[in-house]
Amino acid sequence: MTIKMIATDIDGTLVNDNKEISPKTLAALKAARKKGVFVVLCTGRPVSGVKPYLEQLGLTQDENYVITYNGALATNIASGQVVVSNTLDYSDFTKLDSLSHELNVHGQAIQPSSDLYVTTPDISYYTVLDSFYTKMPLHYRPQAQIPTEFPMAKYMWADEPAAIDQALPNLPTAIKEDYYTVRSEGWFFEFLHKDAHKGKTTLELANKLGIKPHEILTAGDQQNDLTLIQAGFGVAMGNAIPEIKDLAQYVTADNNHDGLGLAVEKFVL
């Protein structure tokens, strides 16, 4: 098996519970990159939210790529050029934001520029945290003041898990059919373009780089990694949810015990 690309989730996969890349995993990924293997971080965050990891891995120069917003964008890190884009527009925003108000759940819109918008002054605690940790500027605008030219990487519910639990049974079937939806955390539920998910964007990026699916090692642990695991040789973390482990070709150690690094050593180096 010849691996030419490693596409990995970050939280619960690349990093341990302290949000750190272990020395073993860092060394393995750097060795893979030195060997010519692409290392692609696949995350729900914007580029600004993963920059420290990109710098630590040495991925900020030359031909390196990152997949952000759970697959809405794939970007050349050095140039900032977007090479894969599956975004939403103003009509999607008004539809999803109005639904949030109707179902009494806090919503937030995130633009490809990494600007985060809310339309109610009662801003969710989870929105504030998201803005802080991912370094996304937070803006309040009433819905009527949002410009009609409003590209959106994704729309999210950001609320107490119980509030999202209560809203989900009332989610219209048409919404489920029109968007790719995923519960990325207990307090986050995301709405993306139908073609925007980690797996499809990984395959699109790989195709542009001349890499075939069987030449990709993918790694993840949560529901938003299901399509990623299926996009290549899937490695489930020891801490992964059962669905991920069932789909994976290999189950490694957990994220606190060098799971990703061990898998890279075994299958790539």
Coordinates of C-alpha atoms in Angstrom, one line a residue:
M1 CA 0.0 0.0 0.0
T2 CA 1.4 3.4 -1.1
I3 CA -0.1 6.3 0.7
K4 CA 0.3 9.8 -0.9
M5 CA -2.1 11.8 1.2
I6 CA -3.0 11.8 4.9
A7 CA -6.3 13.5 5.6
T8 CA -7.0 13.9 9.3
D9 CA -9.5 15.3 11.6
I10 CA -8.1 17.5 14.4
D11 CA -10.0 17.3 17.7
G12 CA -9.9 13.8 19.1
T13 CA -7.6 12.7 16.3
L14 CA -4.6 14.8 15.5
V15 CA -4.5 16.3 19.0
N16 CA -4.9 14.9 22.5
D17 CA -7.5 16.1 25.1
N18 CA -5.2 19.0 25.9
K19 CA -5.4 20.1 22.3
E20 CA -1.7 19.3 21.7
I21 CA -0.1 17.2 19.0
S22 CA 2.0 14.6 20.7
P23 CA 5.7 14.4 19.9
K24 CA 5.3 10.9 18.3
T25 CA 2.4 12.1 16.1
L26 CA 4.2 15.3 15.2
A27 CA 7.4 13.4 14.2
A28 CA 5.5 10.9 12.2
L29 CA 3.6 13.5 10.2
K30 CA 6.7 15.5 9.5
A31 CA 8.5 12.4 8.3
A32 CA 5.6 11.6 6.0
R33 CA 5.6 15.2 4.6
K34 CA 9.4 14.9 4.1
K35 CA 8.7 11.7 2.1
G36 CA 6.4 13.7 -0.2
V37 CA 3.1 12.7 1.4
F38 CA 0.5 15.5 1.6
V39 CA -0.8 16.1 5.1
V40 CA -4.2 17.7 5.0
L41 CA -6.0 18.8 8.1
C42 CA -9.8 18.4 7.8
T43 CA -11.8 20.5 10.2
G44 CA -15.0 22.3 11.0
R45 CA -12.9 25.4 11.9
P46 CA -11.8 28.2 9.7
V47 CA -8.1 28.5 8.7
S48 CA -7.6 31.1 11.5
G49 CA -8.6 28.4 14.0
V50 CA -6.0 25.9 12.9
K51 CA -3.1 28.1 12.1
P52 CA -1.0 27.1 15.1
Y53 CA -1.2 23.4 14.1
L54 CA -0.4 24.2 10.5
E55 CA 2.7 26.1 11.6
Q56 CA 3.7 23.4 14.1
L57 CA 3.5 20.8 11.3
G58 CA 5.4 23.0 8.8
L59 CA 2.5 23.2 6.4
T60 CA 2.3 27.0 5.8
Q61 CA 4.7 27.1 2.8
D62 CA 4.9 25.5 -0.6
E63 CA 2.1 23.2 -1.9
N64 CA 0.1 22.4 1.2
Y65 CA -3.7 22.4 1.7
V66 CA -6.3 22.5 4.4
I67 CA -10.0 21.6 4.3
T68 CA -12.1 23.9 6.5
Y69 CA -15.7 24.3 7.6
N70 CA -16.3 20.5 7.5
G71 CA -15.6 20.4 3.8
A72 CA -17.1 23.7 2.4
L73 CA -13.6 24.9 1.3
A74 CA -10.2 23.4 0.4
T75 CA -7.5 26.1 0.4
N76 CA -3.8 26.4 -0.6
I77 CA -2.4 27.5 2.7
A78 CA 0.5 29.6 1.4
S79 CA -1.4 31.5 -1.4
G80 CA -4.9 31.5 0.2
Q81 CA -6.3 30.2 -3.1
V82 CA -9.5 28.3 -2.7
V83 CA -9.3 25.1 -4.9
V84 CA -12.6 23.5 -3.9
S85 CA -15.6 25.5 -2.9
N86 CA -19.1 24.4 -1.9
T87 CA -20.8 27.4 -0.2
L88 CA -24.2 28.7 0.5
D89 CA -25.9 32.0 -0.4
Y90 CA -28.2 34.7 0.9
S91 CA -31.4 32.6 0.2
D92 CA -30.0 29.8 2.2
F93 CA -29.1 32.2 5.0
T94 CA -32.6 33.7 5.3
K95 CA -34.2 30.2 5.2
L96 CA -32.0 28.7 7.8
D97 CA -31.9 31.8 10.1
S98 CA -35.7 32.2 10.0
L99 CA -36.0 28.5 10.9
S100 CA -33.7 29.0 13.9
H101 CA -36.0 31.8 15.2
E102 CA -39.0 29.7 14.6
L103 CA -37.6 26.7 16.5
N104 CA -36.2 28.9 19.3
V105 CA -32.6 27.8 18.9
H106 CA -29.6 30.1 18.6
G107 CA -28.1 30.2 15.1
Q108 CA -25.0 31.7 13.6
A109 CA -23.8 32.2 10.0
I110 CA -20.1 31.8 9.1
Q111 CA -18.7 33.4 5.9
P112 CA -15.8 32.0 3.9
S113 CA -13.9 35.1 5.1
S114 CA -14.2 33.7 8.7
D115 CA -16.6 36.4 9.8
L116 CA -19.3 35.1 12.2
Y117 CA -22.8 36.7 12.1
V118 CA -25.8 36.4 14.5
T119 CA -29.1 38.1 14.1
T120 CA -30.3 38.3 17.7
P121 CA -28.7 40.4 20.5
D122 CA -29.2 37.4 22.8
I123 CA -25.9 35.8 21.7
S124 CA -25.3 32.2 22.6
Y125 CA -22.5 31.3 25.0
Y126 CA -21.3 28.7 22.5
T127 CA -21.2 31.4 19.7
V128 CA -18.9 33.5 21.9
L129 CA -16.7 30.6 22.6
D130 CA -16.6 29.6 18.9
S131 CA -15.6 33.1 18.0
F132 CA -12.9 33.3 20.7
Y133 CA -11.3 29.9 20.1
T134 CA -11.3 30.1 16.3
K135 CA -10.4 33.8 16.1
M136 CA -13.5 34.6 14.0
P137 CA -14.7 38.2 14.3
L138 CA -18.3 38.2 15.7
H139 CA -20.9 40.6 14.3
Y140 CA -24.5 41.3 15.3
R141 CA -26.9 42.4 12.5
P142 CA -30.7 42.1 12.5
Q143 CA -31.6 39.8 9.6
A144 CA -33.1 42.7 7.6
Q145 CA -29.7 44.4 7.6
I146 CA -27.8 41.4 6.2
P147 CA -26.7 42.3 2.6
T148 CA -28.2 40.2 -0.2
E149 CA -24.6 39.4 -1.4
F150 CA -23.9 37.1 1.6
P151 CA -21.8 34.0 0.8
M152 CA -21.9 31.5 3.7
A153 CA -19.5 28.6 4.4
K154 CA -22.0 27.1 6.7
Y155 CA -24.9 27.9 9.1
M156 CA -25.0 26.5 12.6
W157 CA -27.1 26.0 15.6
A158 CA -25.0 26.9 18.6
D159 CA -26.9 26.3 21.8
E160 CA -27.4 24.1 24.8
P161 CA -27.5 20.4 23.8
A162 CA -31.0 20.1 25.3
A163 CA -32.2 23.0 23.1
I164 CA -30.8 21.3 20.0
D165 CA -32.3 18.0 21.1
Q166 CA -35.7 19.7 21.3
A167 CA -35.4 21.4 17.9
L168 CA -34.2 18.5 15.9
P169 CA -37.5 16.5 15.7
N170 CA -39.1 19.6 14.2
L171 CA -36.5 20.0 11.5
P172 CA -38.4 20.0 8.1
T173 CA -37.8 17.1 5.8
A174 CA -37.1 19.5 3.0
I175 CA -34.2 21.0 5.0
K176 CA -32.7 17.6 5.5
E177 CA -32.9 16.9 1.8
D178 CA -31.5 20.3 0.7
Y179 CA -28.5 20.4 3.0
Y180 CA -25.7 18.2 4.4
T181 CA -26.4 18.3 8.1
V182 CA -24.2 17.1 10.9
R183 CA -24.0 17.4 14.7
S184 CA -20.4 18.2 15.1
E185 CA -20.6 18.6 18.9
G186 CA -23.4 18.3 21.4
W187 CA -23.9 22.1 21.2
F188 CA -23.4 22.5 17.5
F189 CA -25.6 21.4 14.6
E190 CA -24.4 22.4 11.1
F191 CA -26.1 23.0 7.8
L192 CA -23.8 22.9 4.7
H193 CA -24.0 22.7 1.0
K194 CA -25.1 19.2 -0.1
D195 CA -21.7 18.6 -1.5
A196 CA -19.8 20.1 1.4
H197 CA -18.5 17.3 3.6
K198 CA -15.0 16.1 4.6
G199 CA -15.1 13.0 2.4
K200 CA -16.2 14.5 -0.9
T201 CA -13.8 17.5 -0.6
T202 CA -10.9 15.2 0.3
L203 CA -11.6 13.2 -2.9
E204 CA -11.9 16.4 -5.0
L205 CA -8.6 17.8 -3.6
A206 CA -6.9 14.4 -4.1
N207 CA -8.1 14.3 -7.7
K208 CA -6.7 17.7 -8.4
L209 CA -3.3 16.5 -7.0
G210 CA -3.4 13.3 -9.1
I211 CA -4.0 11.1 -6.1
K212 CA -6.4 8.1 -6.1
P213 CA -8.7 7.1 -3.2
H214 CA -6.7 4.0 -2.4
E215 CA -3.6 6.3 -1.9
I216 CA -5.3 8.3 0.9
L217 CA -5.1 7.5 4.6
T218 CA -8.0 9.1 6.5
A219 CA -8.4 9.4 10.2
G220 CA -11.2 10.5 12.5
D221 CA -13.3 9.9 15.5
Q222 CA -16.7 11.7 15.4
Q223 CA -19.9 11.8 13.3
N224 CA -18.6 14.6 11.1
D225 CA -15.8 12.2 10.1
L226 CA -18.0 9.5 8.7
T227 CA -17.6 10.6 5.1
L228 CA -13.9 11.2 5.6
I229 CA -13.3 7.6 6.9
Q230 CA -15.0 6.3 3.7
A231 CA -12.9 8.5 1.4
G232 CA -9.7 6.4 1.7
F233 CA -8.0 3.8 3.9
G234 CA -10.0 4.6 7.0
V235 CA -8.3 4.7 10.4
A236 CA -10.5 5.0 13.5
M237 CA -9.1 6.4 16.7
G238 CA -9.5 4.2 19.8
N239 CA -11.7 7.0 21.2
A240 CA -13.9 7.0 18.1
I241 CA -17.7 6.5 18.1
P242 CA -18.8 3.0 17.1
E243 CA -20.0 4.1 13.7
I244 CA -16.5 5.2 12.8
K245 CA -14.9 2.0 14.0
D246 CA -17.4 0.0 12.0
L247 CA -16.5 1.8 8.8
A248 CA -12.7 1.9 9.3
Q249 CA -10.2 -0.6 7.9
Y250 CA -8.1 -0.2 11.0
V251 CA -8.6 0.9 14.6
T252 CA -5.6 2.5 16.3
A253 CA -4.8 3.7 19.8
D254 CA -6.8 6.7 21.2
N255 CA -5.8 10.3 20.8
N256 CA -4.1 10.4 24.2
H257 CA -1.8 7.5 23.3
D258 CA -0.3 8.6 19.9
G259 CA -3.1 6.8 17.9
L260 CA -2.5 8.9 14.7
G261 CA 1.2 8.7 14.9
L262 CA 1.2 5.0 15.3
A263 CA -1.0 4.5 12.3
V264 CA 1.2 6.8 10.2
E265 CA 4.3 4.8 11.3
K266 CA 2.5 1.5 10.4
F267 CA 1.0 2.4 7.0
V268 CA 3.0 5.4 5.6
L269 CA 6.6 5.4 6.8

